[in-house]
Amino acid sequence: MLNPNLHTEADDSGFESSINRHQYLFRTLSCIAAAATLYTQMSVSADWLIIGYAIAMLIYPGVSYQILKLFGDKMRSSIAVFQAVDAALIGGALVLVDFSLLPTIMFVALIQFNSLVNGGGTKWRNDNLAFVAGIAMMSLLHQPVLEFSSDLAISKAALIGITSYFCIYALYMHDVVRKTKVNTEAVRQEQTALMQSNYKLSKYISPQIHQQIMSGRDVRLGTQRKKLTVFFSDLKDFSTLSEELEPEPLTDLLNTYLTEMSQIAQRYEGTIDKFIGDAVMVFFGDPETSGAKMDALKAVGMAIAMRKHLRNLQKQWRVQGVSKPLEMRVGINTGYCTVGNFGTESRMDYTVLGTEVNLASRLESAAKPGQILISSATYALVKDRVMCRKRGEIEVKGFTQPITVYDVLDWRKNLGSHKNFVEQYSDGFSLHMDLDELKAKDRGKAVQALEIALTQIKQKGDL
């Protein structure tokens, strides 16, 4: 996998070094141009101050560069200081050439250009203050003759020097732009590769967990307690089918099943924990929760949708020659679980653990083919919107007390015309009738009980 930070330190060091060398070159060119301008001034006025100043401007760039190398991490701020000194020295040089018109214009333009390109408004202010300070200090040593003359020899030296400076700077900027384009393209290609790797990685973890990682949150070992609804499912007799089918059609069948079930889980915002063969584990309430009630409704709604969609898949499989009907068994439980990253710093597994998780798994094992068994904790959260049939108590491995379970039928809104099942609860009244389960010998007793109840209700008040 590509590492976006792999090149950073070495490349930054080389880039920094390249900038420093170019800055040294441009500063040297400006000092040479100023020294050459002073040299031509000697033909007009041979002054030891001018000679010494010209020599100093030739030596100064090399000395300042060696000083800059000693500053290390403070290099950038140190360069800005020496560039301000450059402006002050140029101001002094213009005093010594008596502000010859063309050199003055060109050197002033050079200072403005260099400061604005390399530092913006703040640097422009500082460099111009240094330039004025250089003029003021040199004026104490040399009284300029303010004729603003345009001596050809002096102007020629300044023109050649500063023109060379701008030409070389233009070549440098062209090289910078070219390298920037190359680097931009390299970054674009690296980003594309990272996006492809990210897409491939996203297939191995649930969308919710992937989103948490990509949001920049630190991923480390750690767990927390949360109220979750946990879902387990498997296909009855899949092991037998795997012995009858060839590996290729078996793989296609299983992948189709898991793909379809995963899409349903994502639609209901479930966090897919893992696939174990044909078994699927999904939990609701982490990393994002809609509240315990809504999480439970999503889990049960997902189970109902999966059961219905499996019927469509069975039709496809029959066409493909799979005659054995595959039925789903589902177990759902709600309770406090331990959720988070388990494992080591180098290999983590984001999952849920706890007694409530084990109970959901046990309910799935206890369910009949096509049945969705839920615990009483889940039933209490969904009973107002989901029609369930009480299955009584079952013995569950690992639990000392029997567990009350309910069989999920469908959404109540989908059972409006279903007359074989009636359920009504209110204060002082409870009715649960399932004609599919009511034996013929008990129907007379049920009718008698309903008639007695109706008579007593009428006697207690007006209807």
Short mmCIF file of C-alpha atoms in Angstrom, two decimals:
data_model
loop_
_atom_site.label_atom_id
_atom_site.label_comp_id
_atom_site.label_asym_id
_atom_site.label_seq_id
_atom_site.Cartn_x
_atom_site.Cartn_y
_atom_site.Cartn_z
CA MET A 1 0.00 0.00 0.00
CA LEU A 2 1.23 3.47 -0.83
CA ASN A 3 2.33 5.69 2.01
CA PRO A 4 1.55 9.37 1.32
CA ASN A 5 4.09 10.50 3.92
CA LEU A 6 6.95 8.33 2.70
CA HIS A 7 8.66 11.02 0.64
CA THR A 8 7.89 14.09 2.70
CA GLU A 9 10.92 14.55 4.93
CA ALA A 10 13.60 13.90 2.30
CA ASP A 11 11.81 15.87 -0.40
CA ASP A 12 11.20 18.84 1.88
CA SER A 13 14.88 18.90 2.81
CA GLY A 14 15.93 18.87 -0.86
CA PHE A 15 13.34 21.49 -1.78
CA GLU A 16 14.47 23.73 1.08
CA SER A 17 18.10 23.37 -0.03
CA SER A 18 17.15 24.23 -3.64
CA ILE A 19 15.32 27.38 -2.51
CA ASN A 20 18.30 28.48 -0.42
CA ARG A 21 20.71 28.03 -3.33
CA HIS A 22 18.49 30.03 -5.66
CA GLN A 23 18.04 32.78 -3.07
CA TYR A 24 21.83 32.94 -2.72
CA LEU A 25 22.16 33.19 -6.51
CA PHE A 26 19.66 36.05 -6.84
CA ARG A 27 21.09 37.95 -3.89
CA THR A 28 24.56 37.54 -5.38
CA LEU A 29 23.37 38.83 -8.76
CA SER A 30 21.81 41.92 -7.20
CA CYS A 31 25.00 42.63 -5.21
CA ILE A 32 27.17 42.13 -8.31
CA ALA A 33 24.92 44.52 -10.25
CA ALA A 34 25.28 47.10 -7.46
CA ALA A 35 29.07 46.56 -7.27
CA ALA A 36 29.37 46.93 -11.06
CA THR A 37 27.40 50.16 -10.89
CA LEU A 38 29.77 51.43 -8.17
CA TYR A 39 32.78 50.39 -10.28
CA THR A 40 31.59 52.57 -13.18
CA GLN A 41 31.15 55.42 -10.71
CA MET A 42 34.91 55.22 -9.95
CA SER A 43 35.64 56.62 -13.41
CA VAL A 44 33.76 59.73 -12.37
CA SER A 45 34.86 59.91 -8.74
CA ALA A 46 37.60 57.59 -7.42
CA ASP A 47 36.74 57.43 -3.75
CA TRP A 48 38.06 54.86 -1.27
CA LEU A 49 34.58 54.68 0.25
CA ILE A 50 33.15 53.64 -3.11
CA ILE A 51 35.97 51.12 -3.69
CA GLY A 52 35.57 49.58 -0.25
CA TYR A 53 31.79 49.49 -0.55
CA ALA A 54 31.99 47.73 -3.93
CA ILE A 55 34.40 45.11 -2.55
CA ALA A 56 32.18 44.64 0.50
CA MET A 57 29.14 44.02 -1.72
CA LEU A 58 31.07 41.34 -3.61
CA ILE A 59 32.16 39.58 -0.41
CA TYR A 60 28.91 40.03 1.49
CA PRO A 61 26.75 37.38 -0.33
CA GLY A 62 29.23 34.55 0.34
CA VAL A 63 29.68 35.52 3.98
CA SER A 64 25.93 35.81 4.57
CA TYR A 65 25.35 32.42 2.92
CA GLN A 66 27.80 30.74 5.29
CA ILE A 67 26.07 32.42 8.23
CA LEU A 68 22.69 31.25 6.97
CA LYS A 69 23.90 27.64 6.85
CA LEU A 70 24.59 27.82 10.58
CA PHE A 71 20.99 28.74 11.43
CA GLY A 72 19.47 25.40 10.33
CA ASP A 73 15.72 25.39 11.12
CA LYS A 74 15.66 29.20 11.36
CA MET A 75 16.86 29.51 7.75
CA ARG A 76 13.68 31.05 6.32
CA SER A 77 13.44 33.89 8.84
CA SER A 78 17.20 34.47 8.55
CA ILE A 79 16.95 34.80 4.77
CA ALA A 80 14.30 37.50 5.22
CA VAL A 81 16.65 39.42 7.53
CA PHE A 82 19.55 39.28 5.05
CA GLN A 83 17.28 40.29 2.17
CA ALA A 84 16.38 43.38 4.18
CA VAL A 85 20.14 43.99 4.61
CA ASP A 86 20.48 43.61 0.82
CA ALA A 87 17.92 46.40 0.36
CA ALA A 88 19.81 48.61 2.83
CA LEU A 89 23.12 48.00 1.00
CA ILE A 90 21.51 48.83 -2.35
CA GLY A 91 20.16 52.04 -0.83
CA GLY A 92 23.72 52.91 0.27
CA ALA A 93 25.06 52.13 -3.20
CA LEU A 94 22.55 54.50 -4.81
CA VAL A 95 23.76 57.27 -2.51
CA LEU A 96 27.35 56.65 -3.68
CA VAL A 97 26.32 56.91 -7.38
CA ASP A 98 24.47 60.15 -6.59
CA PHE A 99 21.09 58.62 -7.45
CA SER A 100 21.88 58.21 -11.13
CA LEU A 101 18.43 58.11 -12.72
CA LEU A 102 18.29 54.76 -14.54
CA PRO A 103 20.15 52.71 -11.87
CA THR A 104 17.92 54.26 -9.18
CA ILE A 105 14.74 53.33 -11.05
CA MET A 106 15.95 49.81 -11.80
CA PHE A 107 17.23 49.03 -8.31
CA VAL A 108 14.06 50.41 -6.71
CA ALA A 109 12.02 48.22 -9.08
CA LEU A 110 14.25 45.27 -8.18
CA ILE A 111 13.60 45.73 -4.45
CA GLN A 112 9.83 46.04 -4.97
CA PHE A 113 9.73 42.95 -7.17
CA ASN A 114 11.89 40.81 -4.90
CA SER A 115 10.03 41.74 -1.70
CA LEU A 116 6.54 41.24 -3.15
CA VAL A 117 7.39 37.92 -4.80
CA ASN A 118 9.14 36.46 -1.75
CA GLY A 119 7.06 37.74 1.14
CA GLY A 120 4.08 39.89 0.22
CA GLY A 121 3.05 43.09 1.97
CA THR A 122 4.94 42.60 5.23
CA LYS A 123 8.23 41.88 3.51
CA TRP A 124 7.67 44.78 1.10
CA ARG A 125 7.28 47.12 4.08
CA ASN A 126 10.35 45.77 5.87
CA ASP A 127 12.58 45.83 2.78
CA ASN A 128 11.58 49.37 1.87
CA LEU A 129 12.21 50.54 5.44
CA ALA A 130 15.64 48.92 5.25
CA PHE A 131 16.23 50.56 1.85
CA VAL A 132 15.41 54.01 3.26
CA ALA A 133 17.54 53.29 6.33
CA GLY A 134 20.48 52.36 4.08
CA ILE A 135 20.12 55.65 2.19
CA ALA A 136 19.97 57.62 5.44
CA MET A 137 23.04 55.93 6.96
CA MET A 138 25.18 56.29 3.83
CA SER A 139 24.12 59.93 3.49
CA LEU A 140 25.93 60.54 6.80
CA LEU A 141 29.18 59.37 5.17
CA HIS A 142 28.69 60.68 1.65
CA GLN A 143 26.73 63.73 0.62
CA PRO A 144 25.08 62.80 -2.71
CA VAL A 145 24.88 65.28 -5.55
CA LEU A 146 21.17 65.19 -6.33
CA GLU A 147 21.31 65.88 -10.05
CA PHE A 148 19.56 62.64 -11.02
CA SER A 149 21.98 62.38 -13.91
CA SER A 150 21.82 59.62 -16.47
CA ASP A 151 25.48 58.77 -17.01
CA LEU A 152 25.64 56.17 -19.80
CA ALA A 153 28.44 54.08 -18.28
CA ILE A 154 26.75 53.87 -14.89
CA SER A 155 23.37 53.17 -16.49
CA LYS A 156 24.85 50.46 -18.72
CA ALA A 157 26.27 48.51 -15.77
CA ALA A 158 23.02 48.71 -13.85
CA LEU A 159 20.99 47.81 -16.93
CA ILE A 160 23.10 44.74 -17.73
CA GLY A 161 23.19 43.55 -14.13
CA ILE A 162 19.51 43.95 -13.37
CA THR A 163 18.40 42.65 -16.78
CA SER A 164 20.50 39.55 -16.10
CA TYR A 165 18.83 39.26 -12.70
CA PHE A 166 15.31 39.34 -14.17
CA CYS A 167 16.18 36.94 -17.01
CA ILE A 168 17.68 34.38 -14.64
CA TYR A 169 14.75 34.85 -12.25
CA ALA A 170 12.36 34.21 -15.14
CA LEU A 171 14.21 30.99 -16.00
CA TYR A 172 14.05 29.98 -12.37
CA MET A 173 10.29 30.62 -12.17
CA HIS A 174 9.81 28.63 -15.36
CA ASP A 175 11.68 25.73 -13.76
CA VAL A 176 9.61 26.08 -10.58
CA VAL A 177 6.36 26.01 -12.57
CA ARG A 178 7.56 22.97 -14.53
CA LYS A 179 8.52 21.09 -11.37
CA THR A 180 5.26 22.12 -9.73
CA LYS A 181 3.32 20.62 -12.63
CA VAL A 182 5.36 17.41 -12.39
CA ASN A 183 4.85 17.23 -8.62
CA THR A 184 1.14 18.01 -8.97
CA GLU A 185 0.75 15.19 -11.46
CA ALA A 186 2.69 12.84 -9.17
CA VAL A 187 0.45 13.82 -6.25
CA ARG A 188 -2.64 13.31 -8.41
CA GLN A 189 -1.47 9.84 -9.41
CA GLU A 190 -0.66 9.01 -5.80
CA GLN A 191 -4.07 10.24 -4.67
CA THR A 192 -5.70 8.10 -7.36
CA ALA A 193 -3.74 5.07 -6.18
CA LEU A 194 -4.70 5.81 -2.57
CA MET A 195 -8.36 6.15 -3.52
CA GLN A 196 -8.20 2.80 -5.30
CA SER A 197 -6.52 1.19 -2.29
CA ASN A 198 -9.09 2.82 -0.01
CA TYR A 199 -11.91 1.47 -2.16
CA LYS A 200 -10.46 -2.03 -2.02
CA LEU A 201 -9.96 -1.77 1.75
CA SER A 202 -13.54 -0.58 2.25
CA LYS A 203 -14.80 -3.96 1.05
CA TYR A 204 -13.28 -5.66 4.08
CA ILE A 205 -14.96 -3.51 6.75
CA SER A 206 -18.44 -2.13 7.27
CA PRO A 207 -19.24 1.31 5.79
CA GLN A 208 -19.78 2.79 9.25
CA ILE A 209 -16.36 1.68 10.56
CA HIS A 210 -14.70 2.73 7.31
CA GLN A 211 -16.26 6.18 7.61
CA GLN A 212 -14.99 6.52 11.18
CA ILE A 213 -11.45 5.67 10.10
CA MET A 214 -11.51 8.02 7.10
CA SER A 215 -12.81 10.88 9.24
CA GLY A 216 -9.37 11.05 10.85
CA ARG A 217 -10.21 9.64 14.26
CA ASP A 218 -7.34 7.88 15.99
CA VAL A 219 -7.68 4.10 15.74
CA ARG A 220 -6.39 2.34 18.84
CA LEU A 221 -7.18 -0.55 21.13
CA GLY A 222 -10.10 0.20 23.41
CA THR A 223 -13.69 -0.73 24.16
CA GLN A 224 -16.85 0.74 25.63
CA ARG A 225 -20.20 -0.46 26.90
CA LYS A 226 -23.21 0.31 24.73
CA LYS A 227 -26.78 -0.84 24.42
CA LEU A 228 -26.89 -2.67 21.11
CA THR A 229 -29.23 -4.89 19.16
CA VAL A 230 -27.35 -7.90 17.81
CA PHE A 231 -28.47 -9.99 14.82
CA PHE A 232 -27.33 -13.51 13.87
CA SER A 233 -28.49 -15.54 10.89
CA ASP A 234 -27.55 -18.65 8.96
CA LEU A 235 -28.97 -20.90 6.26
CA LYS A 236 -30.46 -24.21 7.38
CA ASP A 237 -28.93 -27.24 5.61
CA PHE A 238 -26.28 -25.15 3.83
CA SER A 239 -23.58 -27.54 5.05
CA THR A 240 -25.42 -30.43 3.40
CA LEU A 241 -25.78 -28.44 0.19
CA SER A 242 -22.05 -27.64 0.18
CA GLU A 243 -21.35 -31.37 0.00
CA GLU A 244 -23.62 -31.80 -3.02
CA LEU A 245 -22.63 -28.79 -5.16
CA GLU A 246 -19.39 -28.24 -7.02
CA PRO A 247 -17.15 -25.50 -5.53
CA GLU A 248 -17.79 -22.98 -8.33
CA PRO A 249 -21.62 -22.92 -8.22
CA LEU A 250 -21.50 -23.13 -4.42
CA THR A 251 -19.23 -20.07 -4.30
CA ASP A 252 -21.51 -18.16 -6.68
CA LEU A 253 -24.57 -19.05 -4.62
CA LEU A 254 -22.97 -18.03 -1.33
CA ASN A 255 -21.54 -14.77 -2.71
CA THR A 256 -24.90 -13.85 -4.22
CA TYR A 257 -26.64 -14.52 -0.91
CA LEU A 258 -24.13 -12.54 1.16
CA THR A 259 -24.12 -9.66 -1.33
CA GLU A 260 -27.90 -9.36 -1.27
CA MET A 261 -28.06 -9.62 2.53
CA SER A 262 -25.26 -7.04 2.92
CA GLN A 263 -27.13 -4.55 0.76
CA ILE A 264 -30.21 -4.97 2.94
CA ALA A 265 -28.09 -4.53 6.09
CA GLN A 266 -26.62 -1.31 4.71
CA ARG A 267 -30.08 -0.06 3.78
CA TYR A 268 -31.14 -0.50 7.42
CA GLU A 269 -27.87 1.09 8.64
CA GLY A 270 -26.59 -2.03 10.34
CA THR A 271 -22.90 -2.54 11.11
CA ILE A 272 -21.81 -5.81 9.53
CA ASP A 273 -19.48 -7.50 11.99
CA LYS A 274 -18.48 -10.61 10.09
CA PHE A 275 -19.39 -13.44 7.74
CA ILE A 276 -18.68 -16.99 8.90
CA GLY A 277 -19.51 -19.23 5.98
CA ASP A 278 -23.22 -18.66 5.41
CA ALA A 279 -23.67 -17.04 8.85
CA VAL A 280 -24.06 -13.27 9.13
CA MET A 281 -23.54 -11.12 12.23
CA VAL A 282 -24.82 -7.54 12.28
CA PHE A 283 -25.24 -5.10 15.16
CA PHE A 284 -27.11 -1.83 15.58
CA GLY A 285 -26.25 1.08 17.89
CA ASP A 286 -22.58 1.56 17.08
CA PRO A 287 -20.72 3.54 15.87
CA GLU A 288 -23.90 5.59 15.37
CA THR A 289 -27.15 5.01 17.20
CA SER A 290 -30.72 6.09 16.52
CA GLY A 291 -31.77 5.23 20.05
CA ALA A 292 -32.36 1.77 21.52
CA LYS A 293 -35.94 1.51 20.20
CA MET A 294 -35.13 2.58 16.66
CA ASP A 295 -32.02 0.38 16.59
CA ALA A 296 -34.16 -2.62 17.55
CA LEU A 297 -36.79 -1.74 14.93
CA LYS A 298 -34.09 -1.48 12.27
CA ALA A 299 -32.69 -4.87 13.23
CA VAL A 300 -36.09 -6.58 13.14
CA GLY A 301 -37.06 -4.74 9.96
CA MET A 302 -33.83 -5.91 8.35
CA ALA A 303 -34.56 -9.50 9.36
CA ILE A 304 -38.06 -9.32 7.85
CA ALA A 305 -36.68 -7.83 4.63
CA MET A 306 -33.98 -10.52 4.42
CA ARG A 307 -36.50 -13.32 4.92
CA LYS A 308 -38.74 -11.96 2.17
CA HIS A 309 -35.85 -11.41 -0.23
CA LEU A 310 -34.59 -14.94 0.36
CA ARG A 311 -37.78 -16.23 -1.27
CA ASN A 312 -36.83 -14.40 -4.47
CA LEU A 313 -33.34 -15.87 -4.32
CA GLN A 314 -34.79 -19.35 -3.90
CA LYS A 315 -36.63 -18.94 -7.21
CA GLN A 316 -33.35 -18.00 -8.92
CA TRP A 317 -31.54 -20.95 -7.36
CA ARG A 318 -34.23 -23.39 -8.46
CA VAL A 319 -33.74 -22.20 -12.04
CA GLN A 320 -30.01 -22.81 -11.56
CA GLY A 321 -30.67 -26.39 -10.44
CA VAL A 322 -30.62 -25.99 -6.65
CA SER A 323 -33.68 -28.01 -5.67
CA LYS A 324 -33.10 -28.02 -1.90
CA PRO A 325 -34.88 -25.00 -0.36
CA LEU A 326 -32.62 -22.91 1.84
CA GLU A 327 -34.37 -21.31 4.81
CA MET A 328 -32.98 -18.57 7.02
CA ARG A 329 -32.81 -18.82 10.79
CA VAL A 330 -32.48 -15.57 12.73
CA GLY A 331 -31.82 -14.66 16.35
CA ILE A 332 -32.00 -11.08 17.68
CA ASN A 333 -31.31 -9.74 21.17
CA THR A 334 -30.95 -6.29 22.74
CA GLY A 335 -28.74 -5.44 25.70
CA TYR A 336 -25.50 -3.91 26.89
CA CYS A 337 -22.43 -5.21 25.06
CA THR A 338 -18.73 -4.47 24.98
CA VAL A 339 -17.85 -2.94 21.61
CA GLY A 340 -14.56 -1.69 20.23
CA ASN A 341 -11.16 -2.71 18.92
CA PHE A 342 -9.85 -6.05 20.17
CA GLY A 343 -6.48 -7.55 19.31
CA THR A 344 -3.04 -5.95 19.06
CA GLU A 345 -1.71 -2.60 17.89
CA SER A 346 -0.73 -4.20 14.57
CA ARG A 347 -3.89 -6.26 14.03
CA MET A 348 -7.25 -5.09 15.33
CA ASP A 349 -10.75 -6.49 15.05
CA TYR A 350 -13.72 -4.17 15.61
CA THR A 351 -16.43 -6.36 17.10
CA VAL A 352 -18.88 -6.84 19.99
CA LEU A 353 -18.64 -9.24 22.90
CA GLY A 354 -20.76 -10.14 25.90
CA THR A 355 -23.58 -12.26 27.25
CA GLU A 356 -26.18 -10.45 25.13
CA VAL A 357 -24.22 -11.31 21.99
CA ASN A 358 -24.11 -14.96 23.03
CA LEU A 359 -27.87 -14.95 23.61
CA ALA A 360 -28.53 -13.63 20.09
CA SER A 361 -26.38 -16.44 18.70
CA ARG A 362 -28.20 -19.03 20.82
CA LEU A 363 -31.59 -17.74 19.63
CA GLU A 364 -30.47 -18.15 16.04
CA SER A 365 -29.47 -21.77 16.77
CA ALA A 366 -32.85 -22.40 18.44
CA ALA A 367 -34.89 -20.90 15.60
CA LYS A 368 -36.69 -23.11 13.12
CA PRO A 369 -36.13 -22.66 9.37
CA GLY A 370 -37.77 -19.41 8.25
CA GLN A 371 -38.18 -18.23 11.84
CA ILE A 372 -37.02 -14.96 13.42
CA LEU A 373 -36.67 -15.38 17.18
CA ILE A 374 -36.25 -12.31 19.36
CA SER A 375 -35.71 -11.96 23.09
CA SER A 376 -38.13 -10.29 25.48
CA ALA A 377 -35.81 -7.26 25.64
CA THR A 378 -36.08 -6.74 21.89
CA TYR A 379 -39.80 -7.54 21.89
CA ALA A 380 -40.47 -4.81 24.46
CA LEU A 381 -38.96 -2.26 22.07
CA VAL A 382 -40.71 -3.34 18.86
CA LYS A 383 -44.07 -4.81 19.94
CA ASP A 384 -46.07 -1.68 19.11
CA ARG A 385 -45.03 -1.83 15.45
CA VAL A 386 -44.11 -5.47 14.84
CA MET A 387 -46.52 -8.39 15.16
CA CYS A 388 -44.95 -11.23 17.14
CA ARG A 389 -46.10 -14.59 18.41
CA LYS A 390 -45.01 -15.66 21.88
CA ARG A 391 -43.14 -18.96 21.78
CA GLY A 392 -42.84 -19.36 25.52
CA GLU A 393 -39.64 -20.17 27.31
CA ILE A 394 -36.69 -22.14 26.01
CA GLU A 395 -33.60 -23.55 27.66
CA VAL A 396 -30.50 -21.85 26.31
CA LYS A 397 -26.99 -23.18 26.72
CA GLY A 398 -24.93 -20.95 28.99
CA PHE A 399 -27.97 -19.43 30.73
CA THR A 400 -29.28 -20.77 34.04
CA GLN A 401 -32.82 -19.41 33.63
CA PRO A 402 -35.19 -20.17 30.74
CA ILE A 403 -35.42 -17.40 28.12
CA THR A 404 -38.75 -16.04 26.90
CA VAL A 405 -38.73 -15.76 23.13
CA TYR A 406 -41.02 -14.36 20.43
CA ASP A 407 -41.46 -15.30 16.80
CA VAL A 408 -41.57 -12.28 14.46
CA LEU A 409 -44.43 -12.42 11.95
CA ASP A 410 -44.33 -9.09 10.11
CA TRP A 411 -44.93 -5.38 10.47
CA ARG A 412 -48.34 -4.70 11.99
CA LYS A 413 -49.24 -2.44 9.09
CA ASN A 414 -48.77 -5.41 6.74
CA LEU A 415 -51.11 -7.66 8.75
CA GLY A 416 -54.23 -5.51 8.69
CA SER A 417 -56.18 -8.15 6.77
CA HIS A 418 -54.68 -11.09 8.66
CA LYS A 419 -57.66 -12.33 10.74
CA ASN A 420 -55.96 -15.35 12.28
CA PHE A 421 -53.85 -13.28 14.66
CA VAL A 422 -55.10 -10.67 17.13
CA GLU A 423 -53.11 -8.94 19.83
CA GLN A 424 -54.33 -6.14 22.07
CA TYR A 425 -52.85 -4.76 25.30
CA SER A 426 -54.07 -1.96 27.58
CA ASP A 427 -54.39 -1.32 31.31
CA GLY A 428 -56.68 -4.02 32.71
CA PHE A 429 -57.02 -5.84 29.39
CA SER A 430 -54.80 -8.30 27.54
CA LEU A 431 -55.71 -10.32 24.45
CA HIS A 432 -53.45 -12.59 22.42
CA MET A 433 -55.16 -14.84 19.84
CA ASP A 434 -53.45 -16.98 17.20
CA LEU A 435 -55.97 -19.15 15.34
CA ASP A 436 -53.16 -21.02 13.59
CA GLU A 437 -52.00 -22.25 16.98
CA LEU A 438 -55.42 -22.60 18.65
CA LYS A 439 -56.41 -26.25 18.71
CA ALA A 440 -59.94 -27.24 17.67
CA LYS A 441 -60.77 -28.70 21.08
CA ASP A 442 -59.90 -25.39 22.76
CA ARG A 443 -61.86 -23.09 20.45
CA GLY A 444 -65.12 -23.55 22.38
CA LYS A 445 -63.40 -22.53 25.59
CA ALA A 446 -61.98 -19.46 23.84
CA VAL A 447 -65.39 -18.41 22.55
CA GLN A 448 -66.90 -18.88 26.01
CA ALA A 449 -64.16 -16.79 27.60
CA LEU A 450 -64.62 -14.00 25.05
CA GLU A 451 -68.41 -13.95 25.59
CA ILE A 452 -68.00 -13.71 29.38
CA ALA A 453 -65.45 -10.93 28.96
CA LEU A 454 -67.71 -9.02 26.57
CA THR A 455 -70.71 -9.34 28.94
CA GLN A 456 -68.74 -8.05 31.92
CA ILE A 457 -67.33 -5.12 29.96
CA LYS A 458 -70.84 -4.12 28.87
CA GLN A 459 -72.11 -4.32 32.45
CA LYS A 460 -69.37 -2.00 33.71
CA GLY A 461 -70.18 0.83 31.40
CA ASP A 462 -71.81 2.11 28.23
CA LEU A 463 -70.33 1.03 24.94
#
